[in-house]
Coordinates of C-alpha atoms in Angstrom, one line a residue:
X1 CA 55.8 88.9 82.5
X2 CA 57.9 86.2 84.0
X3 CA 58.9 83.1 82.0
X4 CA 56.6 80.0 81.8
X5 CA 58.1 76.6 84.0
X6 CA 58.0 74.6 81.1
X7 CA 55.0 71.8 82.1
X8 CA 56.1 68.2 81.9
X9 CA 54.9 66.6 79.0
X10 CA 51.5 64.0 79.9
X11 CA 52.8 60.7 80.7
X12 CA 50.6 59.3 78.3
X13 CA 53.1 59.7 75.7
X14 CA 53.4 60.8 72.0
X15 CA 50.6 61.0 69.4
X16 CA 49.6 58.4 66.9
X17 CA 51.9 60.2 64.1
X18 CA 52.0 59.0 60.0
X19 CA 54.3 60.1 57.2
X20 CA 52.2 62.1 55.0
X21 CA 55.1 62.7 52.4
X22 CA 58.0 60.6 52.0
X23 CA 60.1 64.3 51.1
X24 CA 58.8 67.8 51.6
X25 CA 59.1 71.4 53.7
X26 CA 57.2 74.7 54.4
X27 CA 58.4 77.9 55.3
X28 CA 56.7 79.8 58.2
X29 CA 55.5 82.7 55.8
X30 CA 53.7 81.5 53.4
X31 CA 49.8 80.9 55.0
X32 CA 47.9 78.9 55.1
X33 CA 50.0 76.1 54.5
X34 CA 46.9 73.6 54.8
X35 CA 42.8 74.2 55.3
X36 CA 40.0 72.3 56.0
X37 CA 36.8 72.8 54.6
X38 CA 33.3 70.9 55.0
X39 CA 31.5 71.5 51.9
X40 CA 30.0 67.7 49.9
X41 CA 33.6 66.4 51.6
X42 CA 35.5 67.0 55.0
X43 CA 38.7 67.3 53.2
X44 CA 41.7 68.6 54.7
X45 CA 44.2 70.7 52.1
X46 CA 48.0 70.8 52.4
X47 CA 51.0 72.4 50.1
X48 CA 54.3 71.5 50.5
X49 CA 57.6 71.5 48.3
X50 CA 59.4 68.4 48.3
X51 CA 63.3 68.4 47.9
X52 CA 63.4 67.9 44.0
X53 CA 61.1 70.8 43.1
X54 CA 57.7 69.5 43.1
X55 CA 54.9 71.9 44.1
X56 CA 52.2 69.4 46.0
X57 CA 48.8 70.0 47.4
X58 CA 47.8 66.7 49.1
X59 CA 44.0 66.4 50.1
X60 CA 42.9 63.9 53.2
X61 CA 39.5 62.9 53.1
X62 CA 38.1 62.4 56.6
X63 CA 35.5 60.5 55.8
X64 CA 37.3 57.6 54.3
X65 CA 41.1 58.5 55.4
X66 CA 42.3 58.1 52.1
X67 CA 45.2 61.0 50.7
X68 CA 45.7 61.8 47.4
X69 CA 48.5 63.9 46.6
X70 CA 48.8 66.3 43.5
X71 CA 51.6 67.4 42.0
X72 CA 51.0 71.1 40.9
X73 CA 54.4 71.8 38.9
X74 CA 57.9 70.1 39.0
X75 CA 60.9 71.3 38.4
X76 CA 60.6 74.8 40.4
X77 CA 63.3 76.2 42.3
X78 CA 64.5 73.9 45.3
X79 CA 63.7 75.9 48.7
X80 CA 61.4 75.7 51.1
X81 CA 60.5 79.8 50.5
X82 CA 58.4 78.1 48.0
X83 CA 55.9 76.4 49.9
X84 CA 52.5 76.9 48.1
X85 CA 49.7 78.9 50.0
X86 CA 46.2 77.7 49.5
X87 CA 42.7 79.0 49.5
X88 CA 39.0 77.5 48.7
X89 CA 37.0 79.8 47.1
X90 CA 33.0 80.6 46.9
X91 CA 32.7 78.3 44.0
X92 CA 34.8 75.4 46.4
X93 CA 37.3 75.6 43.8
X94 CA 41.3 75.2 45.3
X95 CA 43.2 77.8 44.4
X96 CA 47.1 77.3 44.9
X97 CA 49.6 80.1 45.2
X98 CA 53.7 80.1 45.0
X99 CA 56.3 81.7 44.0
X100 CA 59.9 81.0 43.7
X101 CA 62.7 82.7 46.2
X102 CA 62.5 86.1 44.8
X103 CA 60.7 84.6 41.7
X104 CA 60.4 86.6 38.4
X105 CA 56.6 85.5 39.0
X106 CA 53.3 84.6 41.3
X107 CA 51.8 81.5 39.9
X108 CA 48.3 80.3 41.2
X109 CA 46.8 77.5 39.5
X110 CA 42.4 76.5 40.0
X111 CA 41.2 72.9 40.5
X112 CA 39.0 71.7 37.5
X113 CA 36.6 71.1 39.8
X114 CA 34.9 71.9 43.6
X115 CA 36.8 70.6 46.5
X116 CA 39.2 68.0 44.1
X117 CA 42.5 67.8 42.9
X118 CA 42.6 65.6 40.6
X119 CA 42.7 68.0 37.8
X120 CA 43.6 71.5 37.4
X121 CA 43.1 74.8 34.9
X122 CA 46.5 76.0 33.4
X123 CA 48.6 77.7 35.6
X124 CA 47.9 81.7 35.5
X125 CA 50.7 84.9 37.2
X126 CA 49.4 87.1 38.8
X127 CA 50.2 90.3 36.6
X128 CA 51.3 93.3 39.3
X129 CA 54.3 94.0 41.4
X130 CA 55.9 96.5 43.0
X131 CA 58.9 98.2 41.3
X132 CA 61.9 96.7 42.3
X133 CA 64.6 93.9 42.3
X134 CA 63.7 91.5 44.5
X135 CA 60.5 90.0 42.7
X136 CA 58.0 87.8 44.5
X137 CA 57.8 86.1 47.6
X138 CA 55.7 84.5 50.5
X139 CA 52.0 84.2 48.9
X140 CA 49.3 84.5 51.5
X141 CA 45.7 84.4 50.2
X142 CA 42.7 85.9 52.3
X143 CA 39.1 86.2 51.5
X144 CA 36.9 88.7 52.9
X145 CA 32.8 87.8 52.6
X146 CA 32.0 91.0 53.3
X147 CA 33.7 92.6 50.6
X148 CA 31.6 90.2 47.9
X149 CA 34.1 88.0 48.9
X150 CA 36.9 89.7 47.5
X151 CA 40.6 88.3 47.6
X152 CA 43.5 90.2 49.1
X153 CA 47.2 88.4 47.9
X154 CA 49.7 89.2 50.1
X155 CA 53.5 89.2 49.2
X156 CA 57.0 90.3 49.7
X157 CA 57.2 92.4 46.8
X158 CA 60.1 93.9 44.2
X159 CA 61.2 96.4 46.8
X160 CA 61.3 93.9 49.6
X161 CA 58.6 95.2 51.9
X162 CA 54.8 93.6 52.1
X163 CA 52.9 94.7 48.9
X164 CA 48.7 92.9 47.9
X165 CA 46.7 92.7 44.8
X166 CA 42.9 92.0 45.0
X167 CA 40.2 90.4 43.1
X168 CA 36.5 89.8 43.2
X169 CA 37.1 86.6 41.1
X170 CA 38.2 86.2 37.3
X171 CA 42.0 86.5 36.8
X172 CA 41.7 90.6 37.0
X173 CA 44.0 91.7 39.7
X174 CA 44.1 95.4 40.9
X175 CA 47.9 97.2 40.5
X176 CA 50.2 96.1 43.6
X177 CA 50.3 98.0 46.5
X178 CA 52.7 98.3 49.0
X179 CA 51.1 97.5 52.5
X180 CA 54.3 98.0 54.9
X181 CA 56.9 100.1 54.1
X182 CA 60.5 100.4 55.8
X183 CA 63.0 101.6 53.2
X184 CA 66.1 99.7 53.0
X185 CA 64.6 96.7 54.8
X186 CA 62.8 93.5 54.7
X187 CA 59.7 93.6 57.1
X188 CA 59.0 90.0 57.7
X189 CA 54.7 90.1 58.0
X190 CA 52.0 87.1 59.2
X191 CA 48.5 87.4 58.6
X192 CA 45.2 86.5 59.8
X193 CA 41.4 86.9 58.5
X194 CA 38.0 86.5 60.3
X195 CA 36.5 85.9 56.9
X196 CA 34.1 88.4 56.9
X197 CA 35.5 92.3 56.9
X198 CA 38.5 91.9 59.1
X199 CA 42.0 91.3 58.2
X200 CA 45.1 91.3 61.4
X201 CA 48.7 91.9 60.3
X202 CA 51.9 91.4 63.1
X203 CA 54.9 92.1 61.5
X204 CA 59.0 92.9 62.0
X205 CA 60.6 96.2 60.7
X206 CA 63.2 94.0 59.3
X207 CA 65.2 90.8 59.2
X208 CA 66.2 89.9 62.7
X209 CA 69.9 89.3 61.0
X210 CA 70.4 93.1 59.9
X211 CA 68.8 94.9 62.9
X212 CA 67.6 94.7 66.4
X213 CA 63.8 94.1 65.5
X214 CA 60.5 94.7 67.3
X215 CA 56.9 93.1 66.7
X216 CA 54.3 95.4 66.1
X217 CA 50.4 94.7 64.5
X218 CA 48.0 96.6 62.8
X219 CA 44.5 95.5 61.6
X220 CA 42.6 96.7 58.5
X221 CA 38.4 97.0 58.2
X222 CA 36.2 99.1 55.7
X223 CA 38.9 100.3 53.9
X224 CA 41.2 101.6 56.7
X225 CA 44.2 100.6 58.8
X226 CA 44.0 100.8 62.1
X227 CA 45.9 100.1 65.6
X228 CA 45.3 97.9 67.9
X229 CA 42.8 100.0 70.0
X230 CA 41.1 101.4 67.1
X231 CA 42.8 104.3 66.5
X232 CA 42.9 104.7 62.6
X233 CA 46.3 104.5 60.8
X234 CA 44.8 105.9 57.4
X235 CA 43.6 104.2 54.0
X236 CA 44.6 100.9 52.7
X237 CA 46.6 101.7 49.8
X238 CA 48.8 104.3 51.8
X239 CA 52.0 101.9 53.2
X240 CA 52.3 102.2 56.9
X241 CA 55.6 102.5 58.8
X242 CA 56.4 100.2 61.6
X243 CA 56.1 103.7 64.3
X244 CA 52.8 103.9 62.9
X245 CA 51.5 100.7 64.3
X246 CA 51.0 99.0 67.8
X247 CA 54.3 98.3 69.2
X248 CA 53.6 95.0 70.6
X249 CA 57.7 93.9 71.7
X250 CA 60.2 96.6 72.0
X251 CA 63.3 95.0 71.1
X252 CA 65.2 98.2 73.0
X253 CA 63.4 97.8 76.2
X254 CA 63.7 93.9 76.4
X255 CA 67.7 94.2 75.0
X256 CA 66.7 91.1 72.4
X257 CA 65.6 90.9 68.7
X258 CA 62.2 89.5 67.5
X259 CA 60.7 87.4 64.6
X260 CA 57.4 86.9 64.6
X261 CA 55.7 83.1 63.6
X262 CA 52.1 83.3 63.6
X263 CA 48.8 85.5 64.5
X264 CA 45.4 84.4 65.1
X265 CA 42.2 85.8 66.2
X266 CA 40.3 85.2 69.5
X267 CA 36.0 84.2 70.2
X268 CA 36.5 87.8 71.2
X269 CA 37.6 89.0 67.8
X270 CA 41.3 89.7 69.7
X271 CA 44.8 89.0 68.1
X272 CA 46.8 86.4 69.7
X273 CA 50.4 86.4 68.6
X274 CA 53.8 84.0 69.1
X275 CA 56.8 84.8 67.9
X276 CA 60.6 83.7 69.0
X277 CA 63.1 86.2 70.6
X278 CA 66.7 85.9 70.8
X279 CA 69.3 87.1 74.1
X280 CA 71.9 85.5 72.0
X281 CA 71.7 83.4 68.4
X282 CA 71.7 80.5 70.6
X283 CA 69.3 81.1 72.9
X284 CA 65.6 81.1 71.2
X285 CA 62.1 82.2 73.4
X286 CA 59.2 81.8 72.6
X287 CA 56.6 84.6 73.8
X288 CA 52.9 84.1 73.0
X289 CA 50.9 87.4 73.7
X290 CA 47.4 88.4 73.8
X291 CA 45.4 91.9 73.1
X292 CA 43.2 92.1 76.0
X293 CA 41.0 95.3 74.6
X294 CA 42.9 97.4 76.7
X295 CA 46.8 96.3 76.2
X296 CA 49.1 93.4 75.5
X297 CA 49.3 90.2 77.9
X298 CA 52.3 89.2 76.9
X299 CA 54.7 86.5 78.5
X300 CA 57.8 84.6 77.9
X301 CA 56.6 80.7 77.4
X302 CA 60.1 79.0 77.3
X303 CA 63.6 78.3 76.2
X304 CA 63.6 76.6 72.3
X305 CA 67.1 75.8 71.6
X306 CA 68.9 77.1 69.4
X307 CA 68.7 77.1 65.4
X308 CA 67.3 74.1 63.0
X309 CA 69.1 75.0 60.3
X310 CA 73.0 74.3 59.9
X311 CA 73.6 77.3 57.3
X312 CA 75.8 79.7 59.9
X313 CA 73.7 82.4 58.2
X314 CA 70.7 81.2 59.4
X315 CA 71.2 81.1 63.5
X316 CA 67.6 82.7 63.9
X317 CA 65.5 79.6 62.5
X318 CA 63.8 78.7 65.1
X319 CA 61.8 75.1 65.3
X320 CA 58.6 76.8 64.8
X321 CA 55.6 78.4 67.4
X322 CA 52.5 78.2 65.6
X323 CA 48.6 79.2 66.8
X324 CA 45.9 76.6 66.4
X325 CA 43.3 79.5 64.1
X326 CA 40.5 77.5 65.5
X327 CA 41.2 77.9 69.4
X328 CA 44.4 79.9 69.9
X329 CA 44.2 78.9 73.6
X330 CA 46.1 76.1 71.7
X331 CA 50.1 77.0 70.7
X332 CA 52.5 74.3 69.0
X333 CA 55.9 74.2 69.6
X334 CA 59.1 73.2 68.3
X335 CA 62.1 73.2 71.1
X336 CA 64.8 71.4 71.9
X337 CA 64.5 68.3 74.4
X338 CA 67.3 66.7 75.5
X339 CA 68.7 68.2 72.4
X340 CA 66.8 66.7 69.9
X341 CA 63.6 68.9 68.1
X342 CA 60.2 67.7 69.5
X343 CA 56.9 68.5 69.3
X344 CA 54.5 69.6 71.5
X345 CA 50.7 71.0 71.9
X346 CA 50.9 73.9 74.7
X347 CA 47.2 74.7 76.1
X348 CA 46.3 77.5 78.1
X349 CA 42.5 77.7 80.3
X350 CA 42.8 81.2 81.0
X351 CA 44.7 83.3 78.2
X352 CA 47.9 82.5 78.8
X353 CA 48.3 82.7 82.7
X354 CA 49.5 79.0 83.1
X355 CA 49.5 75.4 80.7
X356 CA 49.4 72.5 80.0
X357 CA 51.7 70.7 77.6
X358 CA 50.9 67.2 76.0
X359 CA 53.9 65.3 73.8
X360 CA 53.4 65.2 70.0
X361 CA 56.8 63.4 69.8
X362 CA 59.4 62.6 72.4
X363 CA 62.2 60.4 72.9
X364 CA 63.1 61.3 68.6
X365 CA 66.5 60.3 66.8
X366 CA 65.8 63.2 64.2
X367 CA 64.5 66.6 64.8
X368 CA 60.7 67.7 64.6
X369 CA 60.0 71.4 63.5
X370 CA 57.8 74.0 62.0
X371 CA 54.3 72.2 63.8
X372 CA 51.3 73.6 61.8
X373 CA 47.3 72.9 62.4
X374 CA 45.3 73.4 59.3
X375 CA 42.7 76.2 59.3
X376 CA 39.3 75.3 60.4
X377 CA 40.4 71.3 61.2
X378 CA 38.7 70.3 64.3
X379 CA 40.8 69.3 67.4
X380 CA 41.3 65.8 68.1
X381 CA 41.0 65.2 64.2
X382 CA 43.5 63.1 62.4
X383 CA 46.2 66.1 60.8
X384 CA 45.3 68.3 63.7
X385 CA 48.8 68.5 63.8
X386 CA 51.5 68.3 61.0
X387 CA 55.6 68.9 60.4
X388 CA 58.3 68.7 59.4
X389 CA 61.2 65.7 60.0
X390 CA 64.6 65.0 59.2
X391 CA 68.2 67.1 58.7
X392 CA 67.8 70.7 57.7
X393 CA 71.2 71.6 56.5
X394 CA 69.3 75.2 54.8
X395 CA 66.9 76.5 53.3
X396 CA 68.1 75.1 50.1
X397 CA 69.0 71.3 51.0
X398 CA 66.7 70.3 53.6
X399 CA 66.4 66.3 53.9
X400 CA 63.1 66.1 55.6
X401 CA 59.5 64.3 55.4
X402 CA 56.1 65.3 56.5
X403 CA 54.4 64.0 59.3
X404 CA 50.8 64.5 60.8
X405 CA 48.8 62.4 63.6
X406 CA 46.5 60.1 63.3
X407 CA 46.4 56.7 61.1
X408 CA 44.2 54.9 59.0
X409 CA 41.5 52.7 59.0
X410 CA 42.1 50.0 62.2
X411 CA 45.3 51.9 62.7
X412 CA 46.6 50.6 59.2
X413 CA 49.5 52.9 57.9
X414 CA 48.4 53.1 54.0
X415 CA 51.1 52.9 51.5
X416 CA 53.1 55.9 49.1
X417 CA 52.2 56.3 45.3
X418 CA 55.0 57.3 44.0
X419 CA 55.6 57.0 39.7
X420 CA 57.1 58.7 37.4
X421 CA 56.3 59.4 33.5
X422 CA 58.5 59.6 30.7
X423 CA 58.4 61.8 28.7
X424 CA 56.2 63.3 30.9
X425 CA 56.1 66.2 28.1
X426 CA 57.1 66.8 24.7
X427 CA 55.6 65.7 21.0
X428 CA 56.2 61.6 21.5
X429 CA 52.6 60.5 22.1
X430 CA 53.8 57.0 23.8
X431 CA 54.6 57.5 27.6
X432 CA 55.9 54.8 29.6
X433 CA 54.8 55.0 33.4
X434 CA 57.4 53.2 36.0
X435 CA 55.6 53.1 39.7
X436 CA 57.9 50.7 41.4
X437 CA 58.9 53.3 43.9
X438 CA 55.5 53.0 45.6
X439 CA 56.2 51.2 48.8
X440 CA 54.5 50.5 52.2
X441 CA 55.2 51.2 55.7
X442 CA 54.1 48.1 57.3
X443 CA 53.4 45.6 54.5
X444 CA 53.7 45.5 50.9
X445 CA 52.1 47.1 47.6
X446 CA 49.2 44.9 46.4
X447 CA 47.8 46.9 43.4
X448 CA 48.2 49.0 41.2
X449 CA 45.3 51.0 39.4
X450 CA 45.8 53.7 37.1
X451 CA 43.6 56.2 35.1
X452 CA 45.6 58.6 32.3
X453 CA 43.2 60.8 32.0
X454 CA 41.7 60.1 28.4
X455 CA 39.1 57.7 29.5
X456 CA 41.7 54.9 29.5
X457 CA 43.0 52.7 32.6
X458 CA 45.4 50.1 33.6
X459 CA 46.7 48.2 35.8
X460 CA 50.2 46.4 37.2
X461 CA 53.2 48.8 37.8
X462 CA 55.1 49.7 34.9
X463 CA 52.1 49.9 32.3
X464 CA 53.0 52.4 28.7
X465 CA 50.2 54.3 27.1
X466 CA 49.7 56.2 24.3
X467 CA 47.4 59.2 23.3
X468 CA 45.6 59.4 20.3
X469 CA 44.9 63.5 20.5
X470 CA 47.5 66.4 21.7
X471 CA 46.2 67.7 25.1
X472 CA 47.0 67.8 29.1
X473 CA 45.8 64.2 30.6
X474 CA 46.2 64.1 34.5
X475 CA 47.3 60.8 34.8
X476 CA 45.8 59.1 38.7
X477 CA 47.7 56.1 40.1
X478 CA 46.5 54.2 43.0
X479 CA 48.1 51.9 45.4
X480 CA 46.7 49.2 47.7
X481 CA 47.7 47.8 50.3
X482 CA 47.8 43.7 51.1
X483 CA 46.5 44.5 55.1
X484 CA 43.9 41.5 56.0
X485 CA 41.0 43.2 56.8
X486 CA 41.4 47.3 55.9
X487 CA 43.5 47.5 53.3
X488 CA 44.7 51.4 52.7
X489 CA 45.5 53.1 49.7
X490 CA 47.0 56.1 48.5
X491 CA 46.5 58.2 45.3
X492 CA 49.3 60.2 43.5
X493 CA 48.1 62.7 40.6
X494 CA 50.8 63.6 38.2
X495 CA 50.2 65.8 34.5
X496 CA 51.1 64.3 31.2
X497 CA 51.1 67.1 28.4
X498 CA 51.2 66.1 24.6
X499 CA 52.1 68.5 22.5
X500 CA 52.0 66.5 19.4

């Protein structure tokens, strides 16, 4: 298919946008990066790294637009690879998955309790991998509730290609398999679920760097791999080879590499997928296509730019073209606009033959990338939309923020808890807690209230406490706001652990 004319943007101009973290970044392979679920809250879920090591999950109630952020772990390995991948379970319980860069480990950690984060269970590995060098990376957690709502755990595994684990619940994990296998490569793989008994896979042969790659997708139900016209591929459990699956985009044919960035699943129970293709390492398209039951619609949407990131080794980061999971009529997109990275929300009324585009930013001094809508958020709700912002010099020493639309109450920005602990570890039973860093947008920090997890509270911001027992306190800080009439506030959750 012909390239899409890029729509003009609606003249009614950008979003309402907020900074949801101050410091912080994703990776486009580790999913889902953020979900909604509507259980005794309407709480939306998102995991980000931020550029000192912290692991984050920070949870936005909808009904009273209050966040409060939760650190997971600190100190891990700095790079956005890391990105946690979250999932609620049966039981409403968050679970949290990440790994480092090629980690020695998977981690996932529980909330303490249904559809919170204030508190957590010790953090728990996940005890398989495949044999190999290359350890763990890019977590991706799907549950099946047809299966007795089984978990698959997806992950680049020791020999570099896609390997999964599974459990029915518990911390007992079947032995590693490998899913995707192409020997001497690193198959680059996205996945999507229905929930029920269906799982969709679109992957790469490779890293776009080291060879000419295609996209190609495969779908697994009952126990079986299959193509995308339901021809079966064999069991799960036996890796497939990229020939073995549906071809989607032959890089030959076209005379231009592929990486694919996201797949989603139709009302029709069809794949949709985007991914970026490159003439040159400057020249980025975007291509969204569609399995129609019979073949591939599939059409070049527009020019992107070139690369975010300013490691020469890195020319194929592209700003990011991401399905809404909800309606995939509904792509965002990260390209270049009068050279600057902005957003935009690209919506189609009839699979992908024409759109519409509406501005999430325009008109930006710093770039916007890697647009994501949280899994099962409602359009038009505030986070239907969040990124990345700021200078992305790598992987490894990215300076960027999160955003997300929407505001608070009366369109009042709320403030940034921010504190730290010290020791926030160790046998001394004393800790001294310093939140001065909290600040506000559009006003100043009124209050501070804290809670240090042994029944104990406080206020003002630079209050000491000390615990009478050993034990792991999850220490709660809020901030207030001075606005006149709806103040905001913010909630930062941090763990204290006394050994002695």
């Amino acid at each position: 298919m012909a390239a899409a004319d890029p729509p003009a943007a609606q003249a009614a101009g950008p979003a309402p946008r907020t900074e949801l973290a101050s410091s912080g970044a994703w990776c486009w392979f580790a999913d889902p990066r953020g979900v909604y679920y509507h259980g005794s809250h309407r709480r939306t879920y998102l995991g980000y790294i931020t550029a000192t090591g912290e692991i984050r999950v920070a949870m936005y109630d909808h009904a009273t637009a209050r966040r409060t952020t939760s650190v997971v772990t600190t100190g891990f390995q700095i790079d956005d690879h890391n990105n946690p991948a979250i999932v609620i379970r049966p039981d409403r319980r968050v679970v949290v998955f990440w790994s480092a860069h090629g980690g020695s480990a998977m981690y996932y950690r529980r909330s303490a309790q249904p559809e919170d984060v204030t508190a957590w269970e010790p953090i728990k590995q996940v005890p398989t991998n495949t044999a190999g060098t290359h350890g763990y990376t890019y977590p991706n957690p799907v549950q099946l509730s047809g299966e007795n709502n089984r978990l698959y755990l997806f992950w680049r595994g020791g020999d570099f290609n896609p390997a999964y684990s599974t459990t029915n619940g518990g911390d007992r994990w079947t032995a590693a398999t490998r899913l995707i296998s192409s020997p001497g490569h690193r198959p680059y793989v996205k996945v999507a679920a229905n929930g029920r008994d269906t799982i969709h896979f679109a992957f790469t042969e490779a890293h776009p760097r080291n060879l000419r790659t295609s996209i190609y997708y495969m779908y697994y139900r009952a126990g079986s791999l299959y193509r995308a016209d339901g021809t079966r591929i064999g069991p799960m459990g036996t890796a497939v080879t990229p020939a073995q699956a549906t071809k989607v985009y032959d890089a030959a044919a076209h005379g231009a590499k592929a990486w694919v960035h996201d797949i989603a699943i139709d009302r029709s129970g069809h794949p949709v997928i985007t991914y970026a293709t490159f003439p040159t390492d400057a020249d980025h398209r975007y291509r969204y296509a569609r399995w129609t039951g019979t073949g591939w619609f599939d059409r070049e949407l527009t020019a992107a730019g070139g690369t975010i990131s300013g490691d020469p080794a890195e020319p194929n980061y592209s700003g990011g073209i991401t399905l809404d999971h909800d309606d995939p009529s509904v792509v965002l997109v990260s390209r270049q606009v009068d050279g600057v990275f902005e957003i935009e929300r690209w919506t189609t009324p009839n699979g992908g033959t024409s759109w519409s585009t509406e501005a999430i930013t325009s008109g930006s001094t710093e770039p916007n990338m890697r647009p994501f809508s949280p899994w099962g958020l409602p359009s038009g709700s505030a986070l239907d939309v969040v990124w990345m912002a700021g200078d992305y010099p790598s992987y490894t020493r990215y300076r960027t923020r999160m955003l997300r639309t929407g505001t608070g109450p009366d369109d009042n920005t709320a403030p940034t808890a921010s504190f730290t602990a010290t020791p926030a570890t160790g046998d001394p039973r004393t800790v001294a807690f310093d939140a001065r860093g909290s600040a506000d947008p559009a006003g100043t920090v009124a209050s501070w209230s804290w809670t240090f997890g042994d029944g104990t509270t406080a206020t003002g911001a630079t209050p000491s406490h000390r615990y009478a027992q050993p034990g792991r306190y999850f220490v709660t800080l809020r901030v207030t706001d001075t606005h006149p009439t709806t103040p905001a506030s913010d909630v930062l959750v941090r763990e204290v652990v006394v050994t002695g």
